[in-house]
C-alpha cells in the first residue's frame, strides 16, 4: 500500500480526535486525499504520508540538514537513555489504563526517531492498542519522520494550536522542544501524563565551551522547571547524567544537530572535527506530570496512587 493510503487509513480510524486548527470544528476525510472541516477549511495529505496543518508560513529554525544529523545521532544511540526511560514510564501507565486505545502524542517530535522507537519498544513488550501521533512545525522534520515510520500519524503543525480535540491523549511527550501548557492541558485526558525532557546545565557543555569559550552565560533550566511545576503536579523527576565518547565519524553530526555551532568560527568547528573522539556530557532531566485538577478531593486517591507508582520507577 502507498504511504499516502496508509496515512489516510490511520486518519480515518482516528478522525474522532481531529479538530480544525482554524475554526475547531470536526474534520472529515474527503476523497481522495484531503481533510476538510465543517467550514470547508482544507488540509491535504502529502504523498509522503503526513498532513500539513499550518495556517500560514512560519519561520522554522530546524532545517533538513540539522534534522538529518539529529536522526543519525539518535540512531547512534545517544538518546537511548531517554527513550528507554520514557518507554518504562509509559509502560507503567498503560498497564493500568482503562482506555481501550492509548494515544501518545510527541509534541515537537522533530525527525520522529524518539516517538517511533518508544512505540516500537512498547509494542515489543506487550499486546497494546497504541497509536502514536507526532507533531512538529518543521516540514523537513516530519518529512524525515514519515519516511522512516508509517504506523504513526505525522502532522506538520504548531504545538500551540494543535489540530486535536479536547482530552485526546493518554501521554504527551515533549523532548528538548518548546511547550504550550495551556494547549497540553486542553488535549490531555484527565488521567493523562505529560513527560517532558529538558537539558541539564552540563548538556553538551564541551561543545558550548568549545564554541563560546565562556563568552555565553551558563545554561540554566530553572525557569523551564519552574513553569512545568506551575502547570502540572510533578509525579516523578529524574536527573540523568554521564559522559560518553563519540566516534570520529559521528562528530560532525553532533555539531550539526544543535544550534550551538551557529555563528561560531570555522576554526573552532575544524578543531572539533580533527579530534579522534569527542568526550560529551549527557545531562538531562525527565519530568512526569499530571493535570492539576487532579488535586480535587475526589481525585486525591488517584494522585496518591500515581505518586507511589512513579516513586519507585
Ligand atoms: C531541539 S529540537 C527537538 C526535536 C526532538 N524532540 C528531539 O529531541 O530530537 C526542537 C523541535 O521543536 C520544534 N518546534 C519548535 N517550535 C515548535 C512549535 N511551535 N510547534 C511544533 N514544533 C516546534 C522544532 O521544529 C524542532 O524540531
Ligand atoms: Zn475549519
Short mmCIF file of C-alpha atoms and ligand atoms in Angstrom, two decimals:
data_model
loop_
_atom_site.label_atom_id
_atom_site.label_comp_id
_atom_site.label_asym_id
_atom_site.label_seq_id
_atom_site.Cartn_x
_atom_site.Cartn_y
_atom_site.Cartn_z
CA UNK A 1 0.00 0.00 0.00
CA UNK A 2 1.21 3.53 -0.77
CA UNK A 3 2.29 5.73 2.13
CA UNK A 4 -0.47 8.21 1.47
CA UNK A 5 -3.09 5.43 1.68
CA UNK A 6 -1.65 4.11 4.94
CA UNK A 7 -1.79 7.64 6.36
CA UNK A 8 -5.32 8.09 5.10
CA UNK A 9 -6.47 4.88 6.81
CA UNK A 10 -4.87 5.95 10.08
CA UNK A 11 -6.64 9.31 9.88
CA UNK A 12 -9.97 7.65 9.13
CA UNK A 13 -9.60 5.38 12.19
CA UNK A 14 -8.67 8.38 14.35
CA UNK A 15 -10.83 11.13 12.87
CA UNK A 16 -12.70 11.45 16.18
CA UNK A 17 -9.60 13.11 17.68
CA UNK A 18 -9.18 15.77 14.99
CA UNK A 19 -10.48 19.32 15.02
CA UNK A 20 -9.76 22.10 12.59
CA UNK A 21 -6.87 24.28 13.80
CA UNK A 22 -8.60 27.31 12.25
CA UNK A 23 -12.23 27.05 13.44
CA UNK A 24 -12.12 23.99 15.77
CA UNK A 25 -14.98 22.18 14.01
CA UNK A 26 -14.95 18.45 13.23
CA UNK A 27 -12.92 17.16 10.31
CA UNK A 28 -13.65 14.50 7.72
CA UNK A 29 -11.68 12.76 5.03
CA UNK A 30 -12.78 13.93 1.63
CA UNK A 31 -11.70 11.83 -1.28
CA UNK A 32 -9.19 11.35 -2.46
CA UNK A 33 -6.67 12.77 0.00
CA UNK A 34 -7.94 15.80 1.90
CA UNK A 35 -9.08 16.51 5.42
CA UNK A 36 -11.87 19.04 5.41
CA UNK A 37 -13.74 20.71 8.27
CA UNK A 38 -17.39 21.71 8.59
CA UNK A 39 -16.45 25.21 7.44
CA UNK A 40 -14.56 23.92 4.42
CA UNK A 41 -11.02 24.55 5.67
CA UNK A 42 -8.98 22.01 3.80
CA UNK A 43 -5.68 20.25 4.68
CA UNK A 44 -4.13 17.93 2.12
CA UNK A 45 -2.29 14.70 2.78
CA UNK A 46 1.19 14.62 1.33
CA UNK A 47 2.18 11.63 -0.76
CA UNK A 48 4.94 11.12 1.81
CA UNK A 49 2.27 10.24 4.37
CA UNK A 50 1.69 13.30 6.56
CA UNK A 51 -0.73 16.22 6.83
CA UNK A 52 0.25 19.86 6.96
CA UNK A 53 -1.99 21.70 9.47
CA UNK A 54 -0.10 25.00 9.49
CA UNK A 55 -2.29 28.01 8.84
CA UNK A 56 0.37 30.09 7.13
CA UNK A 57 4.08 30.25 6.55
CA UNK A 58 6.26 30.14 9.66
CA UNK A 59 9.92 30.70 10.37
CA UNK A 60 11.47 27.34 11.19
CA UNK A 61 14.89 27.05 12.79
CA UNK A 62 15.36 23.33 12.37
CA UNK A 63 16.18 22.58 8.72
CA UNK A 64 16.68 19.33 6.83
CA UNK A 65 20.43 19.18 7.41
CA UNK A 66 20.13 19.62 11.18
CA UNK A 67 17.33 17.13 11.50
CA UNK A 68 19.11 14.56 9.33
CA UNK A 69 22.11 14.87 11.65
CA UNK A 70 19.80 14.56 14.65
CA UNK A 71 18.42 11.35 13.18
CA UNK A 72 21.95 9.96 12.72
CA UNK A 73 22.86 10.90 16.31
CA UNK A 74 19.67 9.22 17.51
CA UNK A 75 20.46 6.06 15.55
CA UNK A 76 23.94 6.12 17.08
CA UNK A 77 22.17 5.61 20.41
CA UNK A 78 22.97 8.93 22.06
CA UNK A 79 19.37 9.43 23.18
CA UNK A 80 18.74 5.79 24.15
CA UNK A 81 18.75 6.51 27.91
CA UNK A 82 15.86 8.94 27.32
CA UNK A 83 13.96 6.56 25.05
CA UNK A 84 14.39 3.65 27.48
CA UNK A 85 13.30 5.67 30.48
CA UNK A 86 10.24 7.11 28.72
CA UNK A 87 9.26 3.64 27.50
CA UNK A 88 9.44 2.38 31.08
CA UNK A 89 7.37 5.30 32.40
CA UNK A 90 4.69 4.88 29.74
CA UNK A 91 4.52 1.11 30.24
CA UNK A 92 3.66 1.70 33.89
CA UNK A 93 0.82 3.97 32.84
CA UNK A 94 -0.67 1.82 30.09
CA UNK A 95 -0.61 -1.30 32.20
CA UNK A 96 -3.17 0.40 34.43
CA UNK A 97 -5.08 2.31 31.74
CA UNK A 98 -8.78 1.59 31.29
CA UNK A 99 -8.86 3.21 27.86
CA UNK A 100 -9.21 0.73 25.02
CA UNK A 101 -6.77 2.65 22.82
CA UNK A 102 -3.78 4.53 24.18
CA UNK A 103 -2.81 7.63 22.24
CA UNK A 104 0.70 9.02 22.62
CA UNK A 105 1.47 12.47 21.21
CA UNK A 106 5.05 13.66 20.76
CA UNK A 107 4.84 17.46 20.70
CA UNK A 108 7.86 18.89 18.87
CA UNK A 109 8.82 15.43 17.60
CA UNK A 110 11.49 16.66 15.14
CA UNK A 111 12.53 13.84 12.82
CA UNK A 112 10.43 11.36 14.78
CA UNK A 113 13.08 8.93 15.94
CA UNK A 114 12.15 9.08 19.64
CA UNK A 115 8.44 8.51 19.11
CA UNK A 116 8.99 5.67 16.62
CA UNK A 117 11.41 3.95 18.98
CA UNK A 118 9.16 4.37 22.01
CA UNK A 119 6.17 2.88 20.16
CA UNK A 120 8.32 0.02 18.85
CA UNK A 121 9.67 -0.73 22.34
CA UNK A 122 6.20 -0.66 23.88
CA UNK A 123 4.71 -2.91 21.23
CA UNK A 124 7.51 -5.43 21.59
CA UNK A 125 6.76 -5.67 25.32
CA UNK A 126 3.02 -6.33 25.19
CA UNK A 127 -0.07 -6.52 23.06
CA UNK A 128 -1.15 -2.90 23.48
CA UNK A 129 -3.54 -0.97 21.29
CA UNK A 130 -1.35 2.08 20.80
CA UNK A 131 -1.48 4.99 18.41
CA UNK A 132 1.47 7.35 18.11
CA UNK A 133 0.97 10.88 16.82
CA UNK A 134 3.86 13.23 16.11
CA UNK A 135 3.57 16.97 15.55
CA UNK A 136 6.31 19.41 14.60
CA UNK A 137 6.40 22.82 13.00
CA UNK A 138 9.24 21.73 10.72
CA UNK A 139 8.03 20.19 7.48
CA UNK A 140 11.53 18.85 6.90
CA UNK A 141 11.41 17.08 10.26
CA UNK A 142 8.02 15.49 9.62
CA UNK A 143 9.07 14.54 6.11
CA UNK A 144 12.06 12.60 7.51
CA UNK A 145 9.82 11.07 10.21
CA UNK A 146 7.23 9.84 7.72
CA UNK A 147 9.91 8.32 5.51
CA UNK A 148 11.03 6.07 8.37
CA UNK A 149 7.80 5.08 10.08
CA UNK A 150 4.37 4.51 8.58
CA UNK A 151 2.42 3.46 11.65
CA UNK A 152 2.38 6.91 13.20
CA UNK A 153 0.14 9.86 12.33
CA UNK A 154 2.60 12.59 11.35
CA UNK A 155 1.42 16.20 11.44
CA UNK A 156 3.15 19.41 10.45
CA UNK A 157 1.68 21.90 12.88
CA UNK A 158 2.11 24.30 15.75
CA UNK A 159 2.08 22.71 19.19
CA UNK A 160 0.45 25.89 20.49
CA UNK A 161 -2.56 25.40 18.17
CA UNK A 162 -2.89 21.69 17.54
CA UNK A 163 -5.45 20.02 15.25
CA UNK A 164 -6.82 17.86 18.09
CA UNK A 165 -9.99 17.91 20.17
CA UNK A 166 -10.03 18.27 23.95
CA UNK A 167 -8.90 15.33 26.09
CA UNK A 168 -7.48 13.05 23.41
CA UNK A 169 -4.13 11.91 24.71
CA UNK A 170 -3.08 9.48 27.43
CA UNK A 171 0.52 10.66 27.11
CA UNK A 172 2.12 13.80 25.75
CA UNK A 173 5.89 13.66 25.38
CA UNK A 174 7.83 16.89 24.89
CA UNK A 175 11.51 16.24 24.39
CA UNK A 176 14.00 19.13 24.11
CA UNK A 177 11.21 21.15 22.49
CA UNK A 178 9.20 24.23 23.34
CA UNK A 179 5.89 23.68 25.09
CA UNK A 180 2.49 25.27 25.46
CA UNK A 181 0.96 24.07 28.71
CA UNK A 182 -2.43 25.60 28.08
CA UNK A 183 -2.71 23.56 24.90
CA UNK A 184 -1.22 20.44 26.54
CA UNK A 185 -3.81 20.66 29.33
CA UNK A 186 -6.58 21.05 26.79
CA UNK A 187 -5.71 17.99 24.69
CA UNK A 188 -4.60 15.71 27.57
CA UNK A 189 -7.08 13.20 29.01
CA UNK A 190 -7.97 13.88 32.64
CA UNK A 191 -5.85 10.94 33.74
CA UNK A 192 -3.13 11.62 31.17
CA UNK A 193 0.58 12.18 31.70
CA UNK A 194 2.93 14.82 30.35
CA UNK A 195 6.52 13.63 30.06
CA UNK A 196 8.98 16.43 29.46
CA UNK A 197 12.72 16.17 28.87
CA UNK A 198 14.87 19.25 29.42
CA UNK A 199 18.62 19.64 29.09
CA UNK A 200 20.61 19.82 32.31
CA UNK A 201 23.16 22.62 32.75
CA UNK A 202 26.01 20.39 31.53
CA UNK A 203 24.21 19.06 28.45
CA UNK A 204 26.78 19.09 25.60
CA UNK A 205 28.83 21.53 27.65
CA UNK A 206 32.00 20.53 25.80
CA UNK A 207 30.51 21.90 22.56
CA UNK A 208 29.32 25.07 24.27
CA UNK A 209 32.73 25.68 25.84
CA UNK A 210 34.50 24.92 22.56
CA UNK A 211 32.36 27.30 20.54
CA UNK A 212 31.95 30.14 23.01
CA UNK A 213 34.96 29.81 25.35
CA UNK A 214 32.99 31.12 28.32
CA UNK A 215 31.51 34.07 26.42
CA UNK A 216 27.98 32.76 26.96
CA UNK A 217 26.34 32.61 30.35
CA UNK A 218 25.97 29.17 31.85
CA UNK A 219 22.79 27.49 30.69
CA UNK A 220 20.14 27.24 33.37
CA UNK A 221 16.86 25.37 33.11
CA UNK A 222 15.43 26.84 36.35
CA UNK A 223 12.67 28.77 34.57
CA UNK A 224 11.65 25.78 32.49
CA UNK A 225 11.41 23.53 35.55
CA UNK A 226 9.50 26.17 37.48
CA UNK A 227 6.98 26.64 34.67
CA UNK A 228 6.36 22.90 34.46
CA UNK A 229 5.74 22.75 38.21
CA UNK A 230 3.31 25.67 37.99
CA UNK A 231 1.26 23.85 35.36
CA UNK A 232 1.30 20.20 36.44
CA UNK A 233 1.56 18.07 39.54
CA UNK A 234 5.01 16.54 39.28
CA UNK A 235 4.75 12.81 39.91
CA UNK A 236 8.30 11.96 39.16
CA UNK A 237 11.56 13.54 38.09
CA UNK A 238 14.96 12.10 37.38
CA UNK A 239 18.28 13.67 36.55
CA UNK A 240 20.33 11.50 34.21
CA UNK A 241 23.93 12.44 33.62
CA UNK A 242 27.08 10.74 32.47
CA UNK A 243 29.89 11.19 29.97
CA UNK A 244 30.18 9.42 26.67
CA UNK A 245 32.75 9.18 23.88
CA UNK A 246 31.63 9.87 20.32
CA UNK A 247 33.47 8.17 17.47
CA UNK A 248 35.24 10.46 15.00
CA UNK A 249 32.91 9.73 12.09
CA UNK A 250 29.88 10.98 14.05
CA UNK A 251 31.41 14.20 15.41
CA UNK A 252 30.15 16.34 12.52
CA UNK A 253 26.56 15.20 13.13
CA UNK A 254 26.78 16.07 16.82
CA UNK A 255 27.95 19.54 15.80
CA UNK A 256 25.28 19.96 13.13
CA UNK A 257 22.31 18.70 15.14
CA UNK A 258 22.19 21.65 17.57
CA UNK A 259 22.19 25.41 17.13
CA UNK A 260 25.32 25.57 19.33
CA UNK A 261 27.69 25.97 16.39
CA UNK A 262 25.68 28.76 14.74
CA UNK A 263 27.80 31.86 14.39
CA UNK A 264 30.98 30.13 15.55
CA UNK A 265 34.18 30.26 13.54
CA UNK A 266 35.18 27.58 11.04
CA UNK A 267 38.38 27.23 13.02
CA UNK A 268 36.59 26.02 16.16
CA UNK A 269 34.44 23.63 14.13
CA UNK A 270 37.55 22.19 12.44
CA UNK A 271 39.19 21.75 15.84
CA UNK A 272 36.32 19.50 16.89
CA UNK A 273 36.31 17.60 13.60
CA UNK A 274 40.03 16.84 13.91
CA UNK A 275 39.66 15.05 17.22
CA UNK A 276 39.88 11.26 17.20
CA UNK A 277 36.93 11.02 19.52
CA UNK A 278 34.80 13.54 21.35
CA UNK A 279 34.01 13.37 25.04
CA UNK A 280 30.48 14.68 25.64
CA UNK A 281 28.33 15.25 28.71
CA UNK A 282 24.93 13.67 28.59
CA UNK A 283 22.83 15.61 31.06
CA UNK A 284 19.09 15.88 31.12
CA UNK A 285 16.08 15.89 33.38
CA UNK A 286 12.91 13.87 32.85
CA UNK A 287 9.72 15.21 34.41
CA UNK A 288 6.38 13.43 34.64
CA UNK A 289 3.29 15.49 35.44
CA UNK A 290 -0.46 15.16 35.61
CA UNK A 291 -3.21 17.75 35.42
CA UNK A 292 -3.54 19.94 38.46
CA UNK A 293 -7.30 19.40 38.58
CA UNK A 294 -6.36 16.00 40.00
CA UNK A 295 -5.88 17.86 43.28
CA UNK A 296 -9.66 17.96 43.73
CA UNK A 297 -10.53 15.99 46.91
CA UNK A 298 -12.34 13.26 44.95
CA UNK A 299 -9.19 12.70 42.91
CA UNK A 300 -6.75 12.68 45.80
CA UNK A 301 -6.67 8.91 45.83
CA UNK A 302 -5.81 8.83 42.17
CA UNK A 303 -2.97 11.29 42.71
CA UNK A 304 -1.59 9.35 45.68
CA UNK A 305 -1.73 6.13 43.68
CA UNK A 306 0.20 7.65 40.80
CA UNK A 307 2.74 9.23 43.09
CA UNK A 308 3.51 5.95 44.81
CA UNK A 309 3.66 4.09 41.47
CA UNK A 310 6.16 6.52 39.99
CA UNK A 311 8.12 6.99 43.15
CA UNK A 312 9.66 3.54 42.65
CA UNK A 313 10.49 3.88 38.95
C1 LIG B 1 15.73 20.55 19.73
S1 LIG B 1 14.52 20.01 18.57
C2 LIG B 1 13.95 18.53 19.36
C3 LIG B 1 13.37 17.55 18.41
C4 LIG B 1 13.11 16.16 19.01
N1 LIG B 1 12.12 16.20 20.06
C5 LIG B 1 14.41 15.58 19.52
O1 LIG B 1 14.61 15.53 20.75
O2 LIG B 1 15.24 15.17 18.71
C6 LIG B 1 13.16 21.15 18.84
C7 LIG B 1 11.99 20.86 17.91
O3 LIG B 1 10.87 21.68 18.28
C8 LIG B 1 10.21 22.05 17.09
N2 LIG B 1 9.35 23.21 17.34
C9 LIG B 1 9.72 24.47 17.68
N3 LIG B 1 8.63 25.26 17.83
C10 LIG B 1 7.54 24.48 17.58
C11 LIG B 1 6.14 24.72 17.57
N4 LIG B 1 5.63 25.93 17.85
N5 LIG B 1 5.31 23.70 17.27
C12 LIG B 1 5.81 22.47 16.97
N6 LIG B 1 7.14 22.18 16.97
C13 LIG B 1 8.00 23.18 17.27
C14 LIG B 1 11.35 22.31 16.12
O4 LIG B 1 10.93 22.31 14.78
C15 LIG B 1 12.29 21.15 16.45
O5 LIG B 1 12.02 20.01 15.67
ZN1 LIG B 2 -12.22 24.94 9.96
#
